[in-house]
């Protein structure tokens, strides 16, 4: 499932504009969806408005913006509400649970070391007339989310032929099954694979994003720094906000990074170090963050 401006499946008018937005903006709604995916989905229980406002407030979101984000998310069919007097509690709809579950699987399964590449490529030929710009946008978004790159108009490539079934599902969903053609095979003797990679993906943008992630969260690997940060987090919302910031910063990478095999990546690729950092910190903070959520939800 895809929804406009979703935390887990972001959309944009084109690849470069989308990447700029993903790197430079944080909305109340996207933070809300991160909170829902990280805590509400696993708990499987309704949550009071006050608990969500408190967490979002610790992240710098004003109460008015947080309430608007709740209303918008409910309007999209991802949340439903019920009242107990003047109090309101929120539950994920089946569609909301599915969206967040799919997103969580992508986020937490992302960054794992790839198995040996056999050198084969998936090539898709699929184009949409300029007159159907919205459909073109949706096709670009879904294929980019699947990790494909476009080295030329109407041409999409991936060094993972296993994605062919997913690509076929995208074409079916957009009623383009009769307009696409796929090929799987090894690179031929004309040109260089490195040139295809350079034309299909802007790895410099991805590398910079990973470097920013490492700069922001790398200091937490220092045991003394992490210990003092934990000791200072007397408010349960501080504990939750720290974990949400980590997940929220990481969740953009499954869209930005096409997960190319090592043979096609620059040496000392920052993505490997960033993935290790995310896993280490998330596991280190997970128990305290979930305990804080239970405490906050109970008190709300």
XYZ file of C-alpha atoms in Angstrom:
300
model
C 0.000 0.000 0.000
C 1.205 3.506 -0.738
C -0.107 6.777 0.598
C 1.027 10.271 -0.365
C 3.764 11.690 1.855
C 3.928 8.462 3.835
C 6.724 7.911 6.303
C 7.267 4.451 4.974
C 6.622 4.996 1.286
C 7.414 8.632 0.472
C 6.455 10.155 -2.839
C 7.726 13.170 -4.714
C 7.464 14.828 -8.113
C 10.831 13.395 -9.184
C 13.764 11.564 -7.687
C 15.953 14.568 -6.929
C 13.151 16.678 -5.455
C 12.055 13.764 -3.330
C 15.559 13.223 -2.003
C 15.898 16.900 -1.089
C 12.602 16.810 0.753
C 13.449 13.583 2.548
C 16.786 14.967 3.686
C 15.631 18.421 4.643
C 12.141 18.296 6.088
C 10.415 16.649 9.021
C 6.644 16.949 9.319
C 4.417 16.366 12.315
C 2.619 13.632 10.407
C 5.780 11.770 9.480
C 6.940 11.848 13.120
C 3.513 10.623 14.200
C 3.722 7.670 11.823
C 7.170 6.838 13.156
C 5.767 6.797 16.707
C 2.821 4.665 15.597
C 5.079 2.190 13.829
C 7.641 1.978 16.606
C 5.332 1.729 19.642
C 1.599 1.602 18.899
C 1.796 -1.146 16.261
C 3.829 -3.595 18.403
C 1.698 -2.916 21.499
C -1.479 -3.714 19.596
C -3.578 -1.502 21.874
C -5.405 1.831 21.526
C -3.543 4.902 22.719
C -4.872 8.073 24.297
C -4.346 11.404 22.580
C -2.357 12.699 25.545
C 0.342 10.032 25.166
C 0.859 10.892 21.502
C 0.878 14.640 22.200
C 3.467 14.179 24.938
C 5.858 12.216 22.734
C 5.455 14.549 19.786
C 5.892 17.512 22.112
C 9.232 16.100 23.239
C 10.163 16.022 19.543
C 9.343 19.718 19.158
C 5.873 19.356 17.627
C 3.282 21.811 18.936
C -0.004 20.395 20.216
C -2.013 22.049 17.431
C 0.204 20.527 14.734
C 0.084 17.142 16.454
C -3.724 17.186 16.542
C -3.828 18.165 12.872
C -1.505 15.261 12.071
C -3.818 12.874 13.940
C -6.844 14.191 12.061
C -5.092 13.911 8.714
C -3.885 10.382 9.395
C -7.383 9.348 10.470
C -8.812 10.999 7.365
C -6.570 8.792 5.239
C -8.049 5.706 6.866
C -4.992 4.721 8.904
C -6.423 5.555 12.327
C -9.831 5.376 13.959
C -10.915 7.051 17.201
C -13.417 6.529 20.004
C -14.332 8.685 22.991
C -14.546 8.155 26.712
C -16.142 11.351 27.928
C -13.867 14.167 26.762
C -10.936 11.850 26.180
C -10.109 10.344 22.789
C -8.127 7.225 22.069
C -6.787 6.066 18.751
C -6.489 2.645 17.150
C -4.797 1.577 13.944
C -7.161 0.442 11.226
C -6.360 -2.760 9.321
C -5.015 -0.567 6.506
C -2.865 1.387 8.968
C -1.510 -1.769 10.560
C -0.670 -3.212 7.138
C 1.093 -0.053 5.995
C 3.172 0.213 9.156
C 3.933 -3.521 9.219
C 5.165 -3.395 5.637
C 7.211 -0.308 6.419
C 8.716 -1.846 9.548
C 9.731 -4.960 7.630
C 11.486 -2.780 5.070
C 13.152 -0.552 7.666
C 14.455 -3.275 9.963
C 15.355 -5.651 7.157
C 17.312 -2.945 5.388
C 21.094 -2.682 5.479
C 21.841 -6.351 6.031
C 24.943 -7.618 4.187
C 24.034 -8.723 0.684
C 24.854 -12.217 -0.505
C 27.269 -12.715 -3.373
C 26.118 -11.051 -6.578
C 25.968 -13.277 -9.634
C 26.419 -10.337 -12.020
C 22.895 -10.448 -13.469
C 20.709 -7.399 -13.991
C 16.980 -6.857 -14.192
C 16.083 -4.416 -16.992
C 12.579 -2.998 -17.308
C 11.266 -1.048 -20.274
C 8.206 0.915 -19.172
C 7.098 4.383 -20.135
C 4.027 6.525 -19.594
C 2.990 9.366 -21.941
C 3.747 12.919 -20.786
C 0.021 13.618 -20.864
C -0.468 11.233 -17.913
C 1.870 12.999 -15.528
C 0.270 11.734 -12.324
C 0.605 8.150 -13.472
C 4.221 8.781 -14.501
C 4.902 10.160 -11.049
C 3.352 7.142 -9.350
C 5.339 4.724 -11.521
C 8.608 6.533 -10.787
C 7.862 6.591 -7.077
C 6.968 2.911 -6.804
C 9.912 1.721 -8.871
C 12.354 3.947 -6.983
C 10.922 2.655 -3.692
C 11.610 -0.853 -4.987
C 15.257 0.136 -5.502
C 15.305 0.492 -9.273
C 17.157 3.293 -11.020
C 16.516 4.925 -14.379
C 19.613 5.539 -16.540
C 17.478 6.707 -19.482
C 13.824 7.653 -20.056
C 11.608 4.582 -19.967
C 14.456 2.314 -18.819
C 14.752 0.961 -15.271
C 17.489 -1.299 -13.922
C 18.416 -3.225 -10.806
C 21.268 -5.645 -10.062
C 18.720 -7.768 -8.176
C 16.645 -9.910 -10.595
C 14.691 -11.156 -7.580
C 12.768 -7.883 -7.663
C 11.038 -8.811 -10.914
C 7.919 -10.110 -9.135
C 7.648 -6.916 -7.128
C 8.046 -4.820 -10.270
C 5.335 -6.862 -11.984
C 3.035 -6.186 -9.024
C 3.668 -2.442 -9.384
C 2.778 -2.534 -13.076
C -0.360 -4.551 -12.329
C -1.422 -2.128 -9.623
C -1.041 0.823 -11.988
C -2.732 -0.997 -14.893
C 0.507 -0.920 -16.893
C 1.108 -4.653 -17.178
C 0.668 -4.520 -20.946
C 3.081 -1.607 -21.315
C 6.210 -3.074 -19.763
C 8.905 -5.545 -20.810
C 11.579 -7.091 -18.613
C 14.921 -8.757 -19.334
C 17.329 -10.555 -17.012
C 20.949 -11.171 -17.897
C 24.601 -10.253 -17.549
C 26.061 -6.982 -18.686
C 27.374 -7.133 -22.228
C 30.632 -5.971 -23.756
C 29.567 -2.443 -24.690
C 30.054 0.296 -22.127
C 30.746 -0.104 -18.417
C 28.483 -1.107 -15.553
C 29.921 1.757 -13.478
C 28.519 4.235 -15.992
C 25.064 2.688 -15.731
C 25.207 3.008 -11.935
C 26.249 6.659 -12.179
C 23.378 7.449 -14.530
C 20.743 5.471 -12.615
C 21.510 6.519 -9.026
C 23.073 9.564 -7.384
C 25.205 7.683 -4.883
C 26.928 10.895 -3.773
C 23.617 12.116 -2.324
C 23.115 8.809 -0.524
C 26.691 8.855 0.796
C 26.229 12.369 2.201
C 23.016 11.321 3.908
C 24.757 8.366 5.536
C 27.616 10.623 6.650
C 25.117 13.003 8.277
C 23.520 10.059 10.078
C 26.908 8.897 11.335
C 27.798 12.405 12.496
C 24.514 12.802 14.360
C 24.295 9.429 16.078
C 27.893 8.214 16.079
C 28.765 9.973 19.370
C 26.206 7.755 21.155
C 28.519 4.780 20.619
C 30.754 6.247 23.316
C 29.666 4.368 26.483
C 30.285 7.421 28.673
C 28.221 9.675 26.411
C 25.394 7.171 26.224
C 25.424 6.572 29.969
C 25.212 10.253 30.785
C 22.460 10.722 28.208
C 20.462 7.880 29.750
C 21.007 9.197 33.251
C 19.823 12.629 32.199
C 16.641 11.285 30.624
C 14.469 11.402 33.734
C 11.341 12.161 31.690
C 10.031 9.077 29.898
C 9.336 11.282 26.876
C 13.068 11.979 26.567
C 13.762 8.248 26.330
C 11.059 7.812 23.709
C 12.130 10.878 21.732
C 15.691 9.596 21.470
C 14.559 6.302 19.947
C 12.037 7.989 17.647
C 14.712 10.369 16.348
C 16.953 7.403 15.571
C 14.259 5.448 13.718
C 12.943 8.551 11.996
C 16.395 9.436 10.695
C 16.993 5.873 9.500
C 13.660 5.214 7.824
C 14.508 7.423 4.817
C 17.373 5.197 3.700
C 15.343 2.292 2.287
C 14.092 4.794 -0.273
C 17.341 6.650 -0.858
C 19.653 3.634 -1.045
C 19.071 1.089 -3.857
C 21.130 -1.511 -1.923
C 23.597 -2.214 -4.668
C 26.032 -5.117 -4.293
C 29.493 -4.302 -2.989
C 30.953 -4.756 -6.477
C 29.061 -1.648 -7.649
C 29.657 0.576 -4.611
C 32.521 2.963 -3.838
C 35.182 1.712 -1.452
C 34.547 2.387 2.244
C 30.819 2.780 1.609
C 29.326 4.742 4.518
C 26.071 2.795 4.331
C 27.616 -0.286 5.905
C 28.860 1.671 8.912
C 25.549 3.512 9.231
C 23.560 0.249 9.213
C 25.767 -1.176 11.942
C 25.338 2.015 13.994
C 21.550 1.961 13.641
C 21.292 -1.685 14.678
C 23.595 -1.209 17.662
C 21.833 1.861 19.027
C 18.322 0.581 18.369
C 19.028 -2.629 20.245
C 20.733 -0.718 23.064
C 17.819 1.676 23.553
C 14.913 -0.605 22.692
C 14.094 -2.044 26.126
C 14.151 1.297 27.934
C 12.131 2.989 25.171
C 9.414 0.324 25.224
C 9.246 0.411 29.015
C 8.911 4.184 28.829
C 6.088 3.834 26.300
C 4.183 1.407 28.551
C 4.587 3.828 31.452
C 3.484 6.825 29.396
C 0.478 5.010 27.895
C -0.604 3.870 31.353
C -0.360 7.356 32.861
C -2.138 9.008 29.942
